[in-house]
Short mmCIF file of C-alpha atoms and ligand atoms in Angstrom, two decimals:
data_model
loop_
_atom_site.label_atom_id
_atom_site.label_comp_id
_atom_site.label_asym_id
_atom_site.label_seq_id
_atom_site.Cartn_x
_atom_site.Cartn_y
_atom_site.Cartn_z
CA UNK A 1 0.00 0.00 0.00
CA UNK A 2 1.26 3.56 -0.75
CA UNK A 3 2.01 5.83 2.01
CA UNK A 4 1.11 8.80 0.22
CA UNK A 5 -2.15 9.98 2.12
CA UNK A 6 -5.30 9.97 -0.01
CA UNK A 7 -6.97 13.39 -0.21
CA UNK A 8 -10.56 14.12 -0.08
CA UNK A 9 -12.81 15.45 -2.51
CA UNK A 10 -13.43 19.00 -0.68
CA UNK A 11 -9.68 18.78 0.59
CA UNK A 12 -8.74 18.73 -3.49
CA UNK A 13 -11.61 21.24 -3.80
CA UNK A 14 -10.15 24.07 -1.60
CA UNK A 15 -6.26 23.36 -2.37
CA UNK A 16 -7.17 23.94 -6.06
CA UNK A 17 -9.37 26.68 -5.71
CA UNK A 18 -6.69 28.18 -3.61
CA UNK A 19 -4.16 28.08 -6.22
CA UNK A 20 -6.79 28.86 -9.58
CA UNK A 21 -8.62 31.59 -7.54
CA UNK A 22 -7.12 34.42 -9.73
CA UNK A 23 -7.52 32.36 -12.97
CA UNK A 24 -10.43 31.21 -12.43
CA UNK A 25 -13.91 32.72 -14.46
CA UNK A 26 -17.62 32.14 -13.22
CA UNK A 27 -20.42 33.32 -15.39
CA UNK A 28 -24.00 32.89 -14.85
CA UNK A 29 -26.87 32.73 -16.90
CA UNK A 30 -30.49 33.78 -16.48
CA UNK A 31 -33.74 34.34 -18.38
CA UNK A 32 -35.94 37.11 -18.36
CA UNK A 33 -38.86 36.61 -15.96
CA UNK A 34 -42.64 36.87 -17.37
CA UNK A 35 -44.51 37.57 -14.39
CA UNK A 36 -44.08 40.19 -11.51
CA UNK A 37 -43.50 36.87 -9.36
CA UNK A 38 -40.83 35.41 -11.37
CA UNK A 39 -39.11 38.87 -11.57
CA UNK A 40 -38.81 39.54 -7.28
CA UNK A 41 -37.44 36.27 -8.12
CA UNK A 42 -35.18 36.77 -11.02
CA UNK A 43 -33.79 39.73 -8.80
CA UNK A 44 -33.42 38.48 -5.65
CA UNK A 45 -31.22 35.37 -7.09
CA UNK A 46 -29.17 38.53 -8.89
CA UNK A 47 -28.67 40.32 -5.37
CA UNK A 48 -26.84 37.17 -4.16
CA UNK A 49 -25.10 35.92 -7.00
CA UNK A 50 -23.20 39.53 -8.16
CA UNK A 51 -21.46 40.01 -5.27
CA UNK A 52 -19.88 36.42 -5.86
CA UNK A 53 -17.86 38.02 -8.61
CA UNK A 54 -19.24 36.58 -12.03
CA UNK A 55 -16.66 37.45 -15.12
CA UNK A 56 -20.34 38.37 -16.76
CA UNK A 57 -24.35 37.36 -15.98
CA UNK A 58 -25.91 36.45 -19.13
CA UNK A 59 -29.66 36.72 -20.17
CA UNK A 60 -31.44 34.36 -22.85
CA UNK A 61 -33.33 36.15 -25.83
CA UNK A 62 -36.77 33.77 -25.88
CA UNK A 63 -37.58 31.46 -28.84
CA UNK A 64 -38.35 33.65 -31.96
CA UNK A 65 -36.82 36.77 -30.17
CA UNK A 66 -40.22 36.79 -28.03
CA UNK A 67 -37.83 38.75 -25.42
CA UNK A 68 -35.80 41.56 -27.33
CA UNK A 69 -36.99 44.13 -25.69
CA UNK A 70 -36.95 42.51 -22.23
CA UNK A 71 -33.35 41.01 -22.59
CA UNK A 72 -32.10 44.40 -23.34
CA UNK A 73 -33.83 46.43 -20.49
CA UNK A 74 -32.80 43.82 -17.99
CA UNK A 75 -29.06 43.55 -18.82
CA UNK A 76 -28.95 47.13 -19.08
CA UNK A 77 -30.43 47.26 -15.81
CA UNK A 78 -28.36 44.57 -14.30
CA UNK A 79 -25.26 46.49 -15.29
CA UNK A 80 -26.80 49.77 -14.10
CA UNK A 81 -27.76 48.63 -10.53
CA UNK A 82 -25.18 45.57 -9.50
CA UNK A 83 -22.08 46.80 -11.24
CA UNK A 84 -21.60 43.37 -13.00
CA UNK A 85 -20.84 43.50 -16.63
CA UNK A 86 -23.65 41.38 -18.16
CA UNK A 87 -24.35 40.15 -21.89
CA UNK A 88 -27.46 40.02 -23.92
CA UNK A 89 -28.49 36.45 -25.91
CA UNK A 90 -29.47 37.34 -29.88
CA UNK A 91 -30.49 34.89 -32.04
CA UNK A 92 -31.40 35.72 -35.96
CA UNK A 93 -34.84 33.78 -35.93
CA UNK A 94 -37.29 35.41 -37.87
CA UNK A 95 -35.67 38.29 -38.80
CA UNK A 96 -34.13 39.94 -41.23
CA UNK A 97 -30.50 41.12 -40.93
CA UNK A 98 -31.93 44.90 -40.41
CA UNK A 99 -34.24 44.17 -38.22
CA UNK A 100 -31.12 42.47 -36.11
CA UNK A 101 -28.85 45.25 -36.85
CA UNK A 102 -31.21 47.46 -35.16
CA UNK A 103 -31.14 45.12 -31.84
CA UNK A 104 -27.40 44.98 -31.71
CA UNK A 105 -27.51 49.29 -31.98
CA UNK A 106 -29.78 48.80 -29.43
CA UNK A 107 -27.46 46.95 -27.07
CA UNK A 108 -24.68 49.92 -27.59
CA UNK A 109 -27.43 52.15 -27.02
CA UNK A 110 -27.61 51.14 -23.57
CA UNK A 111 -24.37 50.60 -22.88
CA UNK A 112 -24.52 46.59 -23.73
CA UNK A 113 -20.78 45.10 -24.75
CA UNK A 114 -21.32 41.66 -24.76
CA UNK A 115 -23.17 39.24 -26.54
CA UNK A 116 -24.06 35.95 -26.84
CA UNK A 117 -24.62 35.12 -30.90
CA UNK A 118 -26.94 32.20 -31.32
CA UNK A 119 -28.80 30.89 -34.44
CA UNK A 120 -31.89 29.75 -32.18
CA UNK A 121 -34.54 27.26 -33.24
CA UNK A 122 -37.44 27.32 -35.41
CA UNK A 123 -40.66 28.39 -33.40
CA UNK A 124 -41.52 24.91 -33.52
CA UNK A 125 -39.11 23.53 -31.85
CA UNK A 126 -35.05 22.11 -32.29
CA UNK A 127 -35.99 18.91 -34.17
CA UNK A 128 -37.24 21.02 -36.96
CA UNK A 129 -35.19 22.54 -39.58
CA UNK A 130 -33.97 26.18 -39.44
CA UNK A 131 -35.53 28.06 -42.31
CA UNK A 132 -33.37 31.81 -42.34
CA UNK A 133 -35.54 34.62 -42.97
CA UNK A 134 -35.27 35.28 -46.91
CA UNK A 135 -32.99 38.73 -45.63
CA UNK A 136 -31.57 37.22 -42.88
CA UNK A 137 -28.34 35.67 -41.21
CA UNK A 138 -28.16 32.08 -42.09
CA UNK A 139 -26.21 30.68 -39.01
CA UNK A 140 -24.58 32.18 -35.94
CA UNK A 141 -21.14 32.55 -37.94
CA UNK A 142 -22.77 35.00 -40.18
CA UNK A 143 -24.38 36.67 -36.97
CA UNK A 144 -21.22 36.55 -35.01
CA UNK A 145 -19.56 38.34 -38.43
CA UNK A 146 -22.94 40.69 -38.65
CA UNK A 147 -22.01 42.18 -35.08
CA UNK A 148 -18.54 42.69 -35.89
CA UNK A 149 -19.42 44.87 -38.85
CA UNK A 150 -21.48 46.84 -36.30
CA UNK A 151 -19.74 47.64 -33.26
CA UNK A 152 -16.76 46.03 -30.61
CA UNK A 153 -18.61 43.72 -28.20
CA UNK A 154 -16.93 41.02 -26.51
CA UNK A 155 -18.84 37.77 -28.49
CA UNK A 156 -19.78 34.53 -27.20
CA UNK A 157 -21.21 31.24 -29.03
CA UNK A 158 -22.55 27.99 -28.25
CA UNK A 159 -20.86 24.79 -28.88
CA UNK A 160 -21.77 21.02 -27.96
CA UNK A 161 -20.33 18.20 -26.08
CA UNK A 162 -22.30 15.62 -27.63
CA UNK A 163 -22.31 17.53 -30.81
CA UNK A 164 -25.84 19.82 -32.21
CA UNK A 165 -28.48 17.39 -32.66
CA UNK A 166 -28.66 18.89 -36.75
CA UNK A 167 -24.77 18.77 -37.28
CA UNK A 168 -23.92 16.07 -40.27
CA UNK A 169 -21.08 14.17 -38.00
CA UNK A 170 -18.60 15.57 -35.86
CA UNK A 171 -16.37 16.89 -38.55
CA UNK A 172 -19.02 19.47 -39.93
CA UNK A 173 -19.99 20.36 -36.17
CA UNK A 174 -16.04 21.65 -35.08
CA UNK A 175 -16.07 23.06 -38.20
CA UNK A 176 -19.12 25.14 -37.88
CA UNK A 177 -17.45 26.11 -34.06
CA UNK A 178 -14.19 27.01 -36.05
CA UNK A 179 -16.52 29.17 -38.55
CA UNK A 180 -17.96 30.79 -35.66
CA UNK A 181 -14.62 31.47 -33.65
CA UNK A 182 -12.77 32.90 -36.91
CA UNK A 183 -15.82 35.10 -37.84
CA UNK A 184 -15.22 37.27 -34.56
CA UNK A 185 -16.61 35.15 -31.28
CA UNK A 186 -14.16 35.42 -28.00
CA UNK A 187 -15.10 32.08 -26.37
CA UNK A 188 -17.78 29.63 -26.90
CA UNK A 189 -19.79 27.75 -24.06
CA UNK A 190 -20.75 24.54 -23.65
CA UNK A 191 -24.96 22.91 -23.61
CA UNK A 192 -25.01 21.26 -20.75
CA UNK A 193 -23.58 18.26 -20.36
CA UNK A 194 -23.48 15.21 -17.01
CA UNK A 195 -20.62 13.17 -18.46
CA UNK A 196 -17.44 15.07 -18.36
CA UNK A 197 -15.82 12.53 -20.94
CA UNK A 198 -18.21 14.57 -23.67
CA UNK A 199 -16.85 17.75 -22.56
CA UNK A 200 -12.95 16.66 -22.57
CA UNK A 201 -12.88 14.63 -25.85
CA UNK A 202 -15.07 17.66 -27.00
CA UNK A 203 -12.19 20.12 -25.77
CA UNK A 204 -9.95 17.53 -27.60
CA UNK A 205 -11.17 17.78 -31.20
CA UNK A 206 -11.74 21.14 -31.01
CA UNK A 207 -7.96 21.28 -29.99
CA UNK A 208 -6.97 18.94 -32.54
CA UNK A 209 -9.12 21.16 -35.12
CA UNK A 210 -6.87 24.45 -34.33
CA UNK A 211 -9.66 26.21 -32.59
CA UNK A 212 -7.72 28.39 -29.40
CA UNK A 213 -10.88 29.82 -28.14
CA UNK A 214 -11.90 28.78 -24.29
CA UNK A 215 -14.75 26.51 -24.37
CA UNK A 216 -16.46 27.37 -21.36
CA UNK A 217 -18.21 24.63 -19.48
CA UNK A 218 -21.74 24.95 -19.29
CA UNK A 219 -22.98 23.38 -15.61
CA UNK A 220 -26.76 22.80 -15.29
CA UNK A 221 -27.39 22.31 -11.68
CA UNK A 222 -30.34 20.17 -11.57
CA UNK A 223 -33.03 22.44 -9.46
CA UNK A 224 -35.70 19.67 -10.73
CA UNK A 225 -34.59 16.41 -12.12
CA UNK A 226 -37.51 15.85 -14.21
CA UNK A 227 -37.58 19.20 -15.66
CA UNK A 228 -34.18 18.94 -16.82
CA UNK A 229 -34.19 15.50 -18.03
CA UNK A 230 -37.41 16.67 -20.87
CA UNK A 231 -35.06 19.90 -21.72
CA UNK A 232 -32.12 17.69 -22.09
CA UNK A 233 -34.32 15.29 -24.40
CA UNK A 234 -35.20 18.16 -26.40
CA UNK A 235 -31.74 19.57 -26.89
CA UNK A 236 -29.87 16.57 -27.06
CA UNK A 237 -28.14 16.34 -23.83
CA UNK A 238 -27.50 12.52 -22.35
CA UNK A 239 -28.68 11.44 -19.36
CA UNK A 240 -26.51 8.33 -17.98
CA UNK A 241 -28.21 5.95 -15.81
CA UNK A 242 -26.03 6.43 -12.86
CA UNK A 243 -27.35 10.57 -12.83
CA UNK A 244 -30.83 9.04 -13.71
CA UNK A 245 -30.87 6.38 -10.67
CA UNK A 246 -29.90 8.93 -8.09
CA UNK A 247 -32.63 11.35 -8.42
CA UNK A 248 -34.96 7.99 -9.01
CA UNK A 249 -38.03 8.40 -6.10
CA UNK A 250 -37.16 11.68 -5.04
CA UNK A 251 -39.98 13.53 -7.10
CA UNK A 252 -41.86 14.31 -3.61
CA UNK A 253 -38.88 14.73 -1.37
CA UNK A 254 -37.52 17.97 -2.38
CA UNK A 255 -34.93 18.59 0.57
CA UNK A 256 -33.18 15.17 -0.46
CA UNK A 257 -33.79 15.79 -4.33
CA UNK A 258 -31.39 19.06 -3.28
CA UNK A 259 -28.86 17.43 -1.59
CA UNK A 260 -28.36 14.70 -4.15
CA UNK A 261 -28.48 18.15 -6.85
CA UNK A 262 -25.57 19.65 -4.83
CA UNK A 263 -23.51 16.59 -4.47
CA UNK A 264 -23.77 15.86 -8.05
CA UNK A 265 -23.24 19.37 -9.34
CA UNK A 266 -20.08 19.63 -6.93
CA UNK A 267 -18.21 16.30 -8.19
CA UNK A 268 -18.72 17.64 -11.52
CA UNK A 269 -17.29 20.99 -10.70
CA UNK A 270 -14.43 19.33 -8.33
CA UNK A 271 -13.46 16.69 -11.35
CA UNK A 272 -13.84 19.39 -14.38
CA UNK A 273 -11.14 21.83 -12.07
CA UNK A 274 -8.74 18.45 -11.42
CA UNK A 275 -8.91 18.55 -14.96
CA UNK A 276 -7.84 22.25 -15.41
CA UNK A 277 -11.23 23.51 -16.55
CA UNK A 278 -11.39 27.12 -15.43
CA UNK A 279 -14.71 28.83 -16.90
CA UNK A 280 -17.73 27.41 -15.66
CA UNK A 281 -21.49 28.82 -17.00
CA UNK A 282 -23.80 28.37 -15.14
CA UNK A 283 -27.24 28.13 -15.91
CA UNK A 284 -28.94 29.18 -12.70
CA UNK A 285 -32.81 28.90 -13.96
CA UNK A 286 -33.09 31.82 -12.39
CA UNK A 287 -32.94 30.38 -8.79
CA UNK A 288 -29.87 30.80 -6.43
CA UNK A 289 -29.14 28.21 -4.05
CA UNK A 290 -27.17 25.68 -6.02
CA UNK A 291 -25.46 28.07 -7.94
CA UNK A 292 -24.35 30.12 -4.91
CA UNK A 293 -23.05 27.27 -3.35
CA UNK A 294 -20.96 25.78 -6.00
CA UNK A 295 -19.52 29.39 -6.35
CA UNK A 296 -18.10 29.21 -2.36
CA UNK A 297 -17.15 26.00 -2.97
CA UNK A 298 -15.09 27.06 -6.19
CA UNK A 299 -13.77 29.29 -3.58
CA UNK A 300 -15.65 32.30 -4.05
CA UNK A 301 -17.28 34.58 -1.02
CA UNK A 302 -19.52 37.61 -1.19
CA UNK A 303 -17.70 41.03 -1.70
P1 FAD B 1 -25.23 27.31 -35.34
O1 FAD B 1 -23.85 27.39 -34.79
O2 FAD B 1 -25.57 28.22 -36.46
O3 FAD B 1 -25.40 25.78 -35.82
C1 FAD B 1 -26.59 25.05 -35.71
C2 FAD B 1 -26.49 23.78 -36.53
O4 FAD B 1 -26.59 24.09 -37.90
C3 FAD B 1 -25.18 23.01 -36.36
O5 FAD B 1 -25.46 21.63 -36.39
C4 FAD B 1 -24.38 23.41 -37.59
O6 FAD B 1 -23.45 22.42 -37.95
C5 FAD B 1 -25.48 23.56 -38.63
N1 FAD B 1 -25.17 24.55 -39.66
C6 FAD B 1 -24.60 25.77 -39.52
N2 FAD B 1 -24.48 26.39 -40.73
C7 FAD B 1 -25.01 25.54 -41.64
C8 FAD B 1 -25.21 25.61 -43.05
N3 FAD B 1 -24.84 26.69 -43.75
N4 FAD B 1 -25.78 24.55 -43.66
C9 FAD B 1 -26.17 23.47 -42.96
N5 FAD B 1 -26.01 23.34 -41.62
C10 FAD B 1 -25.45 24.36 -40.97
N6 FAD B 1 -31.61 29.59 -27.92
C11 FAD B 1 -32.43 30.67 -27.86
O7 FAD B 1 -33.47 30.71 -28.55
N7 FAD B 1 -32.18 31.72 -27.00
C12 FAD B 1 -31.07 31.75 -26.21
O8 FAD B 1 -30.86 32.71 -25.47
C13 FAD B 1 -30.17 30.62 -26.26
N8 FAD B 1 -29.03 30.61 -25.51
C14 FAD B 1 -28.16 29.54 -25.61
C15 FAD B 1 -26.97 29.56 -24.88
C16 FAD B 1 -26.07 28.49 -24.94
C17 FAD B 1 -24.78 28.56 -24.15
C18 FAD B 1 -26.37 27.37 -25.76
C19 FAD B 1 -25.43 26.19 -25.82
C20 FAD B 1 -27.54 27.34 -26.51
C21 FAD B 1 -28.44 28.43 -26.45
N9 FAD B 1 -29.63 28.46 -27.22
C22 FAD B 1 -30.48 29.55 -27.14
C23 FAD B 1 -29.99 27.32 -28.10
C24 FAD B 1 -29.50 27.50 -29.55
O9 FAD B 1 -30.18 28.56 -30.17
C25 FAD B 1 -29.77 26.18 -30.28
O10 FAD B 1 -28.96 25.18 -29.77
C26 FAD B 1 -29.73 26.21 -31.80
O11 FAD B 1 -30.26 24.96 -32.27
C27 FAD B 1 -28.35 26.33 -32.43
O12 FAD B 1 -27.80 27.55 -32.24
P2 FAD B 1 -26.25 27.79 -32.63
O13 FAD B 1 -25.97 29.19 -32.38
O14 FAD B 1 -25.38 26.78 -31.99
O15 FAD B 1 -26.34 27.49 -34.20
#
């Protein structure tokens, strides 16, 4: 037997988060809330996430750009009141390049610099195919180029583990991420993802492919397994068995459903930094908890 002493998982945690603390990047992502409800909400989870020092919040831009107006007022906002610099979510759905021009001069309008370039989804959903608007951007490499041409924001695109449920193989989907990175985007950030094999051979071939560009890694910590397990079907996430089988029975025991959520969340976190991973997005569903509490554990405290 070895003598060297076996470390534990949050003895790893802090040593590591210890030495990464000044290169390591939180972001955290939000959607704009529909009801006067859901906004105390959406704000109260801001109050206690900004302080934990996020690189940038993000905000989504709904299905069919149902939320222009709302993304932009509450990133402006979020900037205005909490100090943290936050970036809008555009997709070119429906619209014609104009029409998305005038968004993006919207964003500098209000002092918006960063941006999250998407393609989006047909209104009927992901497994349907994307038909452009006859003027408008194609994909997000010819969005991320569009914004470019406009003004100096600080781009971000999506990428995918276990590759985008329409890409041909994986060739054409690191290609299309190379596209996107060499048309102007500063990072890209990962769907989420429960294996982190998917994200590190994903890292891999990007790697392999030439592309520089951090590939964040998108964490969804699971607030409600069943509710993430129908988005993941939908977007083409995984869920393996073992993640499946430890939420099994829980649907009425929410205080155990959480703890299982935090332990789960927290070895991903723990292996991904063993692994040198140092961006995590995450998608906070506009609820705090979890996310504040992977943030301390990363190291992080309220300032
Ligand atoms: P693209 O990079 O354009 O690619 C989509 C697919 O099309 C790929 O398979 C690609 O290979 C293929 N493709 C690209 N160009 C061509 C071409 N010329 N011919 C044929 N195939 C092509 N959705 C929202 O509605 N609002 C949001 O706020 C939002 N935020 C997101 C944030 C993150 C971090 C992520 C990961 C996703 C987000 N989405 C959002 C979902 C996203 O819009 C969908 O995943 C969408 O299906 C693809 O968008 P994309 O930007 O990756 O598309």
């Amino acid at each position: 037997m070895s003598d060297t002493p076996i470390s534990s998982v949050p003895e790893r945690l802090s040593r590591r988060s210890e030495y990464q603390q000044d290169k390591l990047n939180l972001s955290f992502e939000f959607f704009p809330p529909k009801t006067d409800k859901a906004e105390e909400r959406f704000w109260d989870s801001m109050d206690r996430l900004a302080p934990m020092g996020p690189e940038f919040v993000s905000v989504t831009y709904g299905a069919g750009g149902t939320t222009r107006d709302r993304t932009t007022s509450i990133v402006s906002r979020i900037e205005r009141d909490t100090g943290v610099s936050a970036a809008a979510h555009l997709t070119c759905v429906g619209a014609s390049k104009e029409e998305v021009g005038e968004v993006i001069r919207g964003f500098q309008k209000v002092g918006v610099s960063r941006i999250v370039a998407l393609r989006g989804d047909p209104p009927e959903g992901v497994g349907q195919p994307f038909q452009p608007h006859p003027r408008g951007y194609r994909n997000a490499a010819e969005l991320v180029a569009g914004i470019r041409e406009i003004g100096d924001f600080d781009i971000s695109v999506a990428c995918y583990p276990e590759m985008h449920p329409q890409s041909p193989d994986w060739y054409g989907d690191i290609e299309n991420l190379k596209q996107k990175i060499d048309a102007g985007a500063n990072r890209a950030i990962t769907q989420m993802f429960f294996d982190n094999n998917d994200y590190l051979r994903f890292v891999d071939r990007a790697r392999n492919a030439g592309i520089k560009a951090p590939i964040v890694a998108g964490i969804q910590p699971i607030h409600n397994f069943t509710q993430v397990a129908n988005f993941a079907a939908r977007c083409g996430t995984s869920i393996p068995d073992w993640l499946a089988d430890r939420f099994d029975g829980l649907e009425d025991d929410p205080e155990t459903h959480a703890l299982v959520a935090a332990a789960v969340a927290a070895e991903q976190v723990t292996e991904l930094v063993d692994k040198g991973v140092t961006h995590f997005h995450f998608y906070t569903m506009n609820r705090s908890p979890l996310v504040f509490a992977l943030a301390r554990l990363l190291g992080r405290r309220p300032t």
